Every structure is written in C-alpha cells, then in structure tokens.
C-alpha cells in the first residue's frame, strides 16, 4: 500500500512539473511578451500594463520624432470634455470629463478609426496575405516575388503608443 501511495505521489509531482513548463514563469519576460490572458487576476493585469507603459515610454524618449500624447479639458456651454492631440474626444474609462452635460451625466466618446495595409515578410503573421491588384492577380516586387501585406486597424483610444502586431513582437506607429 505504501508503495502504491509513493508511486501515485511521484507521478503527481512529475505531472505537475510537466504541466508547469507549458506556461512561462509569472512576471518573466516571456510571460510579459505573451500578453494578457483571460485567467489573469487584476494584479497580473496591472503589472503587465505598467510594464507595457514603461516600454512605450522608453521608446518615445528614444525617438525624437514621436509627438508626445497630450490632452486638454474644455469646459463651456454647460459641457465639459477631454480632447487629445491625436484626434480622440474622451478616453476609455474616463468618468470625470467624458463629455458631461451639466446635470445629464455621461454623453458619448468617439475618435478616429484608421486602417492601413502594411507590407510584411511572407507568412510572418497569422493575418498576412498576398496582395492582389484590381484584376485579382498577385502584386509582385522588383524581384518577381509576391508582396505580402497585413491590415492594421486602430481606434486611437487604447494603446496610445502605436499599434501592435497580433504576436506582440512588432510595434507600428
């Protein structure tokens, strides 16, 4: 009986160690690069977004061409709102200046919706495809190879630091 319990215990420990290797260690670089997961708790989400904001801030400081995000709060004609220098009016989660009509509360939030077709390396993204001309024929580069593209769409409200490829490795903007 002791032998059976010992074998069960060893198998249990082995399976636990084996399954733990599927996911990166919590708060490691690999864990952060994998991005937010549904099962994360609020502490993990907060840690990830603080890390991401630091990465984006470092990039912004290193690049003198990037226009810093700025906002202003306008108040007049019984309406208070927040505007940003990238075209958005209000921002996600804004409870104070979210287009507030005096005595009426929440109004609405909106901003630009931008789409672009971006050239990428062949098969580099899940959503990449071969670009086609108006006749449905593949567009070729100077070497005769098909041109691969991916579509990027931005609402301008969430990332505030350019858009990120689906795999989280390439930053545009």
JSON list of C-alpha atoms in Angstrom, two decimals:
[
{"chain": "A", "resi": 1, "resn": "UNK", "atom": "CA", "xyz": [0.00, 0.00, 0.00]},
{"chain": "A", "resi": 2, "resn": "UNK", "atom": "CA", "xyz": [2.86, 2.40, 0.86]},
{"chain": "A", "resi": 3, "resn": "UNK", "atom": "CA", "xyz": [4.44, 1.59, -2.49]},
{"chain": "A", "resi": 4, "resn": "UNK", "atom": "CA", "xyz": [1.21, 2.50, -4.33]},
{"chain": "A", "resi": 5, "resn": "UNK", "atom": "CA", "xyz": [0.92, 5.85, -2.48]},
{"chain": "A", "resi": 6, "resn": "UNK", "atom": "CA", "xyz": [4.57, 6.63, -3.21]},
{"chain": "A", "resi": 7, "resn": "UNK", "atom": "CA", "xyz": [4.15, 5.85, -6.92]},
{"chain": "A", "resi": 8, "resn": "UNK", "atom": "CA", "xyz": [0.99, 7.98, -7.09]},
{"chain": "A", "resi": 9, "resn": "UNK", "atom": "CA", "xyz": [2.79, 10.84, -5.34]},
{"chain": "A", "resi": 10, "resn": "UNK", "atom": "CA", "xyz": [5.77, 10.64, -7.71]},
{"chain": "A", "resi": 11, "resn": "UNK", "atom": "CA", "xyz": [3.52, 10.57, -10.78]},
{"chain": "A", "resi": 12, "resn": "UNK", "atom": "CA", "xyz": [1.55, 13.54, -9.39]},
{"chain": "A", "resi": 13, "resn": "UNK", "atom": "CA", "xyz": [4.70, 15.60, -8.83]},
{"chain": "A", "resi": 14, "resn": "UNK", "atom": "CA", "xyz": [6.01, 14.66, -12.29]},
{"chain": "A", "resi": 15, "resn": "UNK", "atom": "CA", "xyz": [2.75, 15.68, -13.99]},
{"chain": "A", "resi": 16, "resn": "UNK", "atom": "CA", "xyz": [2.65, 18.95, -12.05]},
{"chain": "A", "resi": 17, "resn": "UNK", "atom": "CA", "xyz": [6.20, 19.81, -13.13]},
{"chain": "A", "resi": 18, "resn": "UNK", "atom": "CA", "xyz": [5.45, 18.79, -16.70]},
{"chain": "A", "resi": 19, "resn": "UNK", "atom": "CA", "xyz": [2.33, 20.96, -16.94]},
{"chain": "A", "resi": 20, "resn": "UNK", "atom": "CA", "xyz": [4.10, 23.93, -15.30]},
{"chain": "A", "resi": 21, "resn": "UNK", "atom": "CA", "xyz": [6.60, 24.02, -18.17]},
{"chain": "A", "resi": 22, "resn": "UNK", "atom": "CA", "xyz": [3.85, 24.84, -20.70]},
{"chain": "A", "resi": 23, "resn": "UNK", "atom": "CA", "xyz": [3.49, 28.41, -19.44]},
{"chain": "A", "resi": 24, "resn": "UNK", "atom": "CA", "xyz": [6.26, 30.93, -18.79]},
{"chain": "A", "resi": 25, "resn": "UNK", "atom": "CA", "xyz": [7.10, 31.78, -15.19]},
{"chain": "A", "resi": 26, "resn": "UNK", "atom": "CA", "xyz": [4.86, 34.54, -13.80]},
{"chain": "A", "resi": 27, "resn": "UNK", "atom": "CA", "xyz": [6.22, 38.08, -14.35]},
{"chain": "A", "resi": 28, "resn": "UNK", "atom": "CA", "xyz": [9.13, 36.79, -16.50]},
{"chain": "A", "resi": 29, "resn": "UNK", "atom": "CA", "xyz": [9.98, 38.45, -19.82]},
{"chain": "A", "resi": 30, "resn": "UNK", "atom": "CA", "xyz": [8.34, 35.56, -21.70]},
{"chain": "A", "resi": 31, "resn": "UNK", "atom": "CA", "xyz": [5.23, 35.93, -19.54]},
{"chain": "A", "resi": 32, "resn": "UNK", "atom": "CA", "xyz": [5.02, 39.66, -20.35]},
{"chain": "A", "resi": 33, "resn": "UNK", "atom": "CA", "xyz": [5.67, 39.12, -24.07]},
{"chain": "A", "resi": 34, "resn": "UNK", "atom": "CA", "xyz": [2.83, 36.58, -24.23]},
{"chain": "A", "resi": 35, "resn": "UNK", "atom": "CA", "xyz": [0.46, 39.37, -23.26]},
{"chain": "A", "resi": 36, "resn": "UNK", "atom": "CA", "xyz": [-2.66, 39.45, -21.13]},
{"chain": "A", "resi": 37, "resn": "UNK", "atom": "CA", "xyz": [-4.59, 36.22, -20.62]},
{"chain": "A", "resi": 38, "resn": "UNK", "atom": "CA", "xyz": [-8.25, 35.74, -19.69]},
{"chain": "A", "resi": 39, "resn": "UNK", "atom": "CA", "xyz": [-7.41, 33.89, -16.49]},
{"chain": "A", "resi": 40, "resn": "UNK", "atom": "CA", "xyz": [-5.10, 36.63, -15.14]},
{"chain": "A", "resi": 41, "resn": "UNK", "atom": "CA", "xyz": [-6.18, 38.36, -11.94]},
{"chain": "A", "resi": 42, "resn": "UNK", "atom": "CA", "xyz": [-6.23, 42.14, -11.51]},
{"chain": "A", "resi": 43, "resn": "UNK", "atom": "CA", "xyz": [-2.70, 42.24, -10.03]},
{"chain": "A", "resi": 44, "resn": "UNK", "atom": "CA", "xyz": [-1.28, 40.44, -13.07]},
{"chain": "A", "resi": 45, "resn": "UNK", "atom": "CA", "xyz": [-3.12, 42.77, -15.47]},
{"chain": "A", "resi": 46, "resn": "UNK", "atom": "CA", "xyz": [-1.92, 45.84, -13.57]},
{"chain": "A", "resi": 47, "resn": "UNK", "atom": "CA", "xyz": [1.68, 44.57, -13.59]},
{"chain": "A", "resi": 48, "resn": "UNK", "atom": "CA", "xyz": [1.53, 43.86, -17.35]},
{"chain": "A", "resi": 49, "resn": "UNK", "atom": "CA", "xyz": [0.09, 47.25, -18.29]},
{"chain": "A", "resi": 50, "resn": "UNK", "atom": "CA", "xyz": [2.60, 49.12, -16.11]},
{"chain": "A", "resi": 51, "resn": "UNK", "atom": "CA", "xyz": [5.42, 47.17, -17.79]},
{"chain": "A", "resi": 52, "resn": "UNK", "atom": "CA", "xyz": [3.97, 47.91, -21.26]},
{"chain": "A", "resi": 53, "resn": "UNK", "atom": "CA", "xyz": [3.63, 51.61, -20.44]},
{"chain": "A", "resi": 54, "resn": "UNK", "atom": "CA", "xyz": [7.30, 51.71, -19.34]},
{"chain": "A", "resi": 55, "resn": "UNK", "atom": "CA", "xyz": [8.38, 50.04, -22.61]},
{"chain": "A", "resi": 56, "resn": "UNK", "atom": "CA", "xyz": [6.35, 52.51, -24.67]},
{"chain": "A", "resi": 57, "resn": "UNK", "atom": "CA", "xyz": [7.65, 55.48, -22.65]},
{"chain": "A", "resi": 58, "resn": "UNK", "atom": "CA", "xyz": [11.27, 54.34, -23.21]},
{"chain": "A", "resi": 59, "resn": "UNK", "atom": "CA", "xyz": [10.63, 54.09, -26.95]},
{"chain": "A", "resi": 60, "resn": "UNK", "atom": "CA", "xyz": [9.06, 57.52, -27.01]},
{"chain": "A", "resi": 61, "resn": "UNK", "atom": "CA", "xyz": [12.02, 59.05, -25.17]},
{"chain": "A", "resi": 62, "resn": "UNK", "atom": "CA", "xyz": [14.47, 57.43, -27.59]},
{"chain": "A", "resi": 63, "resn": "UNK", "atom": "CA", "xyz": [12.59, 58.69, -30.67]},
{"chain": "A", "resi": 64, "resn": "UNK", "atom": "CA", "xyz": [12.57, 62.47, -31.05]},
{"chain": "A", "resi": 65, "resn": "UNK", "atom": "CA", "xyz": [10.07, 62.23, -33.93]},
{"chain": "A", "resi": 66, "resn": "UNK", "atom": "CA", "xyz": [7.25, 60.93, -31.74]},
{"chain": "A", "resi": 67, "resn": "UNK", "atom": "CA", "xyz": [4.77, 63.62, -30.77]},
{"chain": "A", "resi": 68, "resn": "UNK", "atom": "CA", "xyz": [4.01, 63.23, -27.10]},
{"chain": "A", "resi": 69, "resn": "UNK", "atom": "CA", "xyz": [0.39, 62.46, -26.21]},
{"chain": "A", "resi": 70, "resn": "UNK", "atom": "CA", "xyz": [-1.28, 65.49, -24.75]},
{"chain": "A", "resi": 71, "resn": "UNK", "atom": "CA", "xyz": [-4.78, 66.26, -23.60]},
{"chain": "A", "resi": 72, "resn": "UNK", "atom": "CA", "xyz": [-6.82, 69.29, -22.68]},
{"chain": "A", "resi": 73, "resn": "UNK", "atom": "CA", "xyz": [-10.05, 69.64, -20.75]},
{"chain": "A", "resi": 74, "resn": "UNK", "atom": "CA", "xyz": [-12.59, 72.01, -22.27]},
{"chain": "A", "resi": 75, "resn": "UNK", "atom": "CA", "xyz": [-15.44, 73.46, -20.29]},
{"chain": "A", "resi": 76, "resn": "UNK", "atom": "CA", "xyz": [-18.07, 75.74, -21.78]},
{"chain": "A", "resi": 77, "resn": "UNK", "atom": "CA", "xyz": [-21.74, 75.97, -22.77]},
{"chain": "A", "resi": 78, "resn": "UNK", "atom": "CA", "xyz": [-22.56, 73.61, -19.90]},
{"chain": "A", "resi": 79, "resn": "UNK", "atom": "CA", "xyz": [-20.42, 70.84, -21.47]},
{"chain": "A", "resi": 80, "resn": "UNK", "atom": "CA", "xyz": [-17.11, 69.51, -20.12]},
{"chain": "A", "resi": 81, "resn": "UNK", "atom": "CA", "xyz": [-14.92, 67.13, -22.15]},
{"chain": "A", "resi": 82, "resn": "UNK", "atom": "CA", "xyz": [-11.39, 65.92, -22.70]},
{"chain": "A", "resi": 83, "resn": "UNK", "atom": "CA", "xyz": [-9.67, 66.20, -26.11]},
{"chain": "A", "resi": 84, "resn": "UNK", "atom": "CA", "xyz": [-6.39, 64.60, -27.20]},
{"chain": "A", "resi": 85, "resn": "UNK", "atom": "CA", "xyz": [-3.81, 65.75, -29.76]},
{"chain": "A", "resi": 86, "resn": "UNK", "atom": "CA", "xyz": [-4.29, 62.57, -31.80]},
{"chain": "A", "resi": 87, "resn": "UNK", "atom": "CA", "xyz": [-7.94, 63.28, -32.59]},
{"chain": "A", "resi": 88, "resn": "UNK", "atom": "CA", "xyz": [-9.85, 61.48, -29.87]},
{"chain": "A", "resi": 89, "resn": "UNK", "atom": "CA", "xyz": [-12.53, 63.02, -27.76]},
{"chain": "A", "resi": 90, "resn": "UNK", "atom": "CA", "xyz": [-12.61, 61.49, -24.27]},
{"chain": "A", "resi": 91, "resn": "UNK", "atom": "CA", "xyz": [-10.82, 58.25, -23.39]},
{"chain": "A", "resi": 92, "resn": "UNK", "atom": "CA", "xyz": [-11.65, 54.75, -22.16]},
{"chain": "A", "resi": 93, "resn": "UNK", "atom": "CA", "xyz": [-12.57, 54.59, -18.50]},
{"chain": "A", "resi": 94, "resn": "UNK", "atom": "CA", "xyz": [-12.89, 58.36, -18.20]},
{"chain": "A", "resi": 95, "resn": "UNK", "atom": "CA", "xyz": [-15.55, 59.10, -15.59]},
{"chain": "A", "resi": 96, "resn": "UNK", "atom": "CA", "xyz": [-14.83, 62.78, -14.92]},
{"chain": "A", "resi": 97, "resn": "UNK", "atom": "CA", "xyz": [-14.63, 64.59, -18.28]},
{"chain": "A", "resi": 98, "resn": "UNK", "atom": "CA", "xyz": [-16.39, 62.08, -20.51]},
{"chain": "A", "resi": 99, "resn": "UNK", "atom": "CA", "xyz": [-18.43, 64.69, -22.41]},
{"chain": "A", "resi": 100, "resn": "UNK", "atom": "CA", "xyz": [-20.52, 65.63, -19.42]},
{"chain": "A", "resi": 101, "resn": "UNK", "atom": "CA", "xyz": [-23.61, 67.76, -19.93]},
{"chain": "A", "resi": 102, "resn": "UNK", "atom": "CA", "xyz": [-24.39, 69.72, -16.81]},
{"chain": "A", "resi": 103, "resn": "UNK", "atom": "CA", "xyz": [-26.97, 67.73, -14.87]},
{"chain": "A", "resi": 104, "resn": "UNK", "atom": "CA", "xyz": [-27.22, 64.98, -17.50]},
{"chain": "A", "resi": 105, "resn": "UNK", "atom": "CA", "xyz": [-24.08, 62.94, -16.85]},
{"chain": "A", "resi": 106, "resn": "UNK", "atom": "CA", "xyz": [-22.41, 60.75, -19.46]},
{"chain": "A", "resi": 107, "resn": "UNK", "atom": "CA", "xyz": [-22.63, 61.76, -23.10]},
{"chain": "A", "resi": 108, "resn": "UNK", "atom": "CA", "xyz": [-20.51, 59.78, -25.56]},
{"chain": "A", "resi": 109, "resn": "UNK", "atom": "CA", "xyz": [-16.91, 59.10, -26.53]},
{"chain": "A", "resi": 110, "resn": "UNK", "atom": "CA", "xyz": [-15.50, 58.83, -30.02]},
{"chain": "A", "resi": 111, "resn": "UNK", "atom": "CA", "xyz": [-12.31, 59.14, -32.00]},
{"chain": "A", "resi": 112, "resn": "UNK", "atom": "CA", "xyz": [-10.68, 58.35, -35.33]},
{"chain": "A", "resi": 113, "resn": "UNK", "atom": "CA", "xyz": [-10.88, 54.87, -36.83]},
{"chain": "A", "resi": 114, "resn": "UNK", "atom": "CA", "xyz": [-7.84, 54.25, -39.03]},
{"chain": "A", "resi": 115, "resn": "UNK", "atom": "CA", "xyz": [-6.97, 51.30, -41.24]},
{"chain": "A", "resi": 116, "resn": "UNK", "atom": "CA", "xyz": [-3.82, 50.59, -43.22]},
{"chain": "A", "resi": 117, "resn": "UNK", "atom": "CA", "xyz": [-2.39, 47.83, -45.37]},
{"chain": "A", "resi": 118, "resn": "UNK", "atom": "CA", "xyz": [1.18, 47.26, -44.19]},
{"chain": "A", "resi": 119, "resn": "UNK", "atom": "CA", "xyz": [3.84, 45.32, -46.14]},
{"chain": "A", "resi": 120, "resn": "UNK", "atom": "CA", "xyz": [5.19, 42.41, -44.07]},
{"chain": "A", "resi": 121, "resn": "UNK", "atom": "CA", "xyz": [7.56, 39.49, -44.52]},
{"chain": "A", "resi": 122, "resn": "UNK", "atom": "CA", "xyz": [5.94, 36.42, -46.16]},
{"chain": "A", "resi": 123, "resn": "UNK", "atom": "CA", "xyz": [3.90, 34.35, -43.68]},
{"chain": "A", "resi": 124, "resn": "UNK", "atom": "CA", "xyz": [5.14, 36.50, -40.78]},
{"chain": "A", "resi": 125, "resn": "UNK", "atom": "CA", "xyz": [1.68, 37.00, -39.25]},
{"chain": "A", "resi": 126, "resn": "UNK", "atom": "CA", "xyz": [-1.47, 34.93, -38.97]},
{"chain": "A", "resi": 127, "resn": "UNK", "atom": "CA", "xyz": [-3.40, 37.66, -40.79]},
{"chain": "A", "resi": 128, "resn": "UNK", "atom": "CA", "xyz": [-0.86, 38.26, -43.60]},
{"chain": "A", "resi": 129, "resn": "UNK", "atom": "CA", "xyz": [-1.81, 37.56, -47.19]},
{"chain": "A", "resi": 130, "resn": "UNK", "atom": "CA", "xyz": [-0.56, 38.10, -50.75]},
{"chain": "A", "resi": 131, "resn": "UNK", "atom": "CA", "xyz": [-1.61, 41.50, -52.11]},
{"chain": "A", "resi": 132, "resn": "UNK", "atom": "CA", "xyz": [-3.72, 41.37, -55.28]},
{"chain": "A", "resi": 133, "resn": "UNK", "atom": "CA", "xyz": [-4.32, 44.00, -57.95]},
{"chain": "A", "resi": 134, "resn": "UNK", "atom": "CA", "xyz": [-7.72, 45.10, -59.30]},
{"chain": "A", "resi": 135, "resn": "UNK", "atom": "CA", "xyz": [-7.79, 42.04, -61.63]},
{"chain": "A", "resi": 136, "resn": "UNK", "atom": "CA", "xyz": [-7.16, 39.60, -58.78]},
{"chain": "A", "resi": 137, "resn": "UNK", "atom": "CA", "xyz": [-3.57, 38.89, -59.84]},
{"chain": "A", "resi": 138, "resn": "UNK", "atom": "CA", "xyz": [-0.78, 38.86, -57.22]},
{"chain": "A", "resi": 139, "resn": "UNK", "atom": "CA", "xyz": [1.24, 42.07, -56.93]},
{"chain": "A", "resi": 140, "resn": "UNK", "atom": "CA", "xyz": [4.95, 41.33, -57.40]},
{"chain": "A", "resi": 141, "resn": "UNK", "atom": "CA", "xyz": [8.01, 43.17, -56.09]},
{"chain": "A", "resi": 142, "resn": "UNK", "atom": "CA", "xyz": [11.06, 44.10, -58.21]},
{"chain": "A", "resi": 143, "resn": "UNK", "atom": "CA", "xyz": [12.46, 40.56, -57.84]},
{"chain": "A", "resi": 144, "resn": "UNK", "atom": "CA", "xyz": [9.22, 38.92, -59.01]},
{"chain": "A", "resi": 145, "resn": "UNK", "atom": "CA", "xyz": [8.17, 37.73, -55.55]},
{"chain": "A", "resi": 146, "resn": "UNK", "atom": "CA", "xyz": [4.61, 38.24, -54.32]},
{"chain": "A", "resi": 147, "resn": "UNK", "atom": "CA", "xyz": [4.10, 41.20, -51.98]},
{"chain": "A", "resi": 148, "resn": "UNK", "atom": "CA", "xyz": [2.71, 40.15, -48.58]},
{"chain": "A", "resi": 149, "resn": "UNK", "atom": "CA", "xyz": [0.61, 42.57, -46.53]},
{"chain": "A", "resi": 150, "resn": "UNK", "atom": "CA", "xyz": [-1.38, 42.67, -43.29]},
{"chain": "A", "resi": 151, "resn": "UNK", "atom": "CA", "xyz": [-4.19, 45.01, -42.31]},
{"chain": "A", "resi": 152, "resn": "UNK", "atom": "CA", "xyz": [-3.80, 47.11, -39.17]},
{"chain": "A", "resi": 153, "resn": "UNK", "atom": "CA", "xyz": [-6.79, 48.87, -37.68]},
{"chain": "A", "resi": 154, "resn": "UNK", "atom": "CA", "xyz": [-6.64, 51.42, -34.88]},
{"chain": "A", "resi": 155, "resn": "UNK", "atom": "CA", "xyz": [-9.31, 53.23, -32.94]},
{"chain": "A", "resi": 156, "resn": "UNK", "atom": "CA", "xyz": [-6.64, 55.51, -31.50]},
{"chain": "A", "resi": 157, "resn": "UNK", "atom": "CA", "xyz": [-8.02, 55.13, -27.99]},
{"chain": "A", "resi": 158, "resn": "UNK", "atom": "CA", "xyz": [-6.47, 52.08, -26.39]},
{"chain": "A", "resi": 159, "resn": "UNK", "atom": "CA", "xyz": [-2.75, 51.66, -26.97]},
{"chain": "A", "resi": 160, "resn": "UNK", "atom": "CA", "xyz": [-1.64, 55.31, -27.16]},
{"chain": "A", "resi": 161, "resn": "UNK", "atom": "CA", "xyz": [1.71, 54.12, -28.45]},
{"chain": "A", "resi": 162, "resn": "UNK", "atom": "CA", "xyz": [1.18, 52.82, -31.95]},
{"chain": "A", "resi": 163, "resn": "UNK", "atom": "CA", "xyz": [-0.41, 49.55, -32.86]},
{"chain": "A", "resi": 164, "resn": "UNK", "atom": "CA", "xyz": [0.97, 46.14, -32.01]},
{"chain": "A", "resi": 165, "resn": "UNK", "atom": "CA", "xyz": [1.11, 43.09, -34.26]},
{"chain": "A", "resi": 166, "resn": "UNK", "atom": "CA", "xyz": [-1.03, 40.09, -33.28]},
{"chain": "A", "resi": 167, "resn": "UNK", "atom": "CA", "xyz": [2.03, 38.25, -31.94]},
{"chain": "A", "resi": 168, "resn": "UNK", "atom": "CA", "xyz": [3.03, 41.28, -29.82]},
{"chain": "A", "resi": 169, "resn": "UNK", "atom": "CA", "xyz": [6.53, 41.47, -31.32]},
{"chain": "A", "resi": 170, "resn": "UNK", "atom": "CA", "xyz": [6.18, 44.30, -33.86]},
{"chain": "A", "resi": 171, "resn": "UNK", "atom": "CA", "xyz": [5.09, 47.84, -32.97]},
{"chain": "A", "resi": 172, "resn": "UNK", "atom": "CA", "xyz": [3.77, 50.18, -35.67]},
{"chain": "A", "resi": 173, "resn": "UNK", "atom": "CA", "xyz": [3.43, 53.91, -35.18]}
]
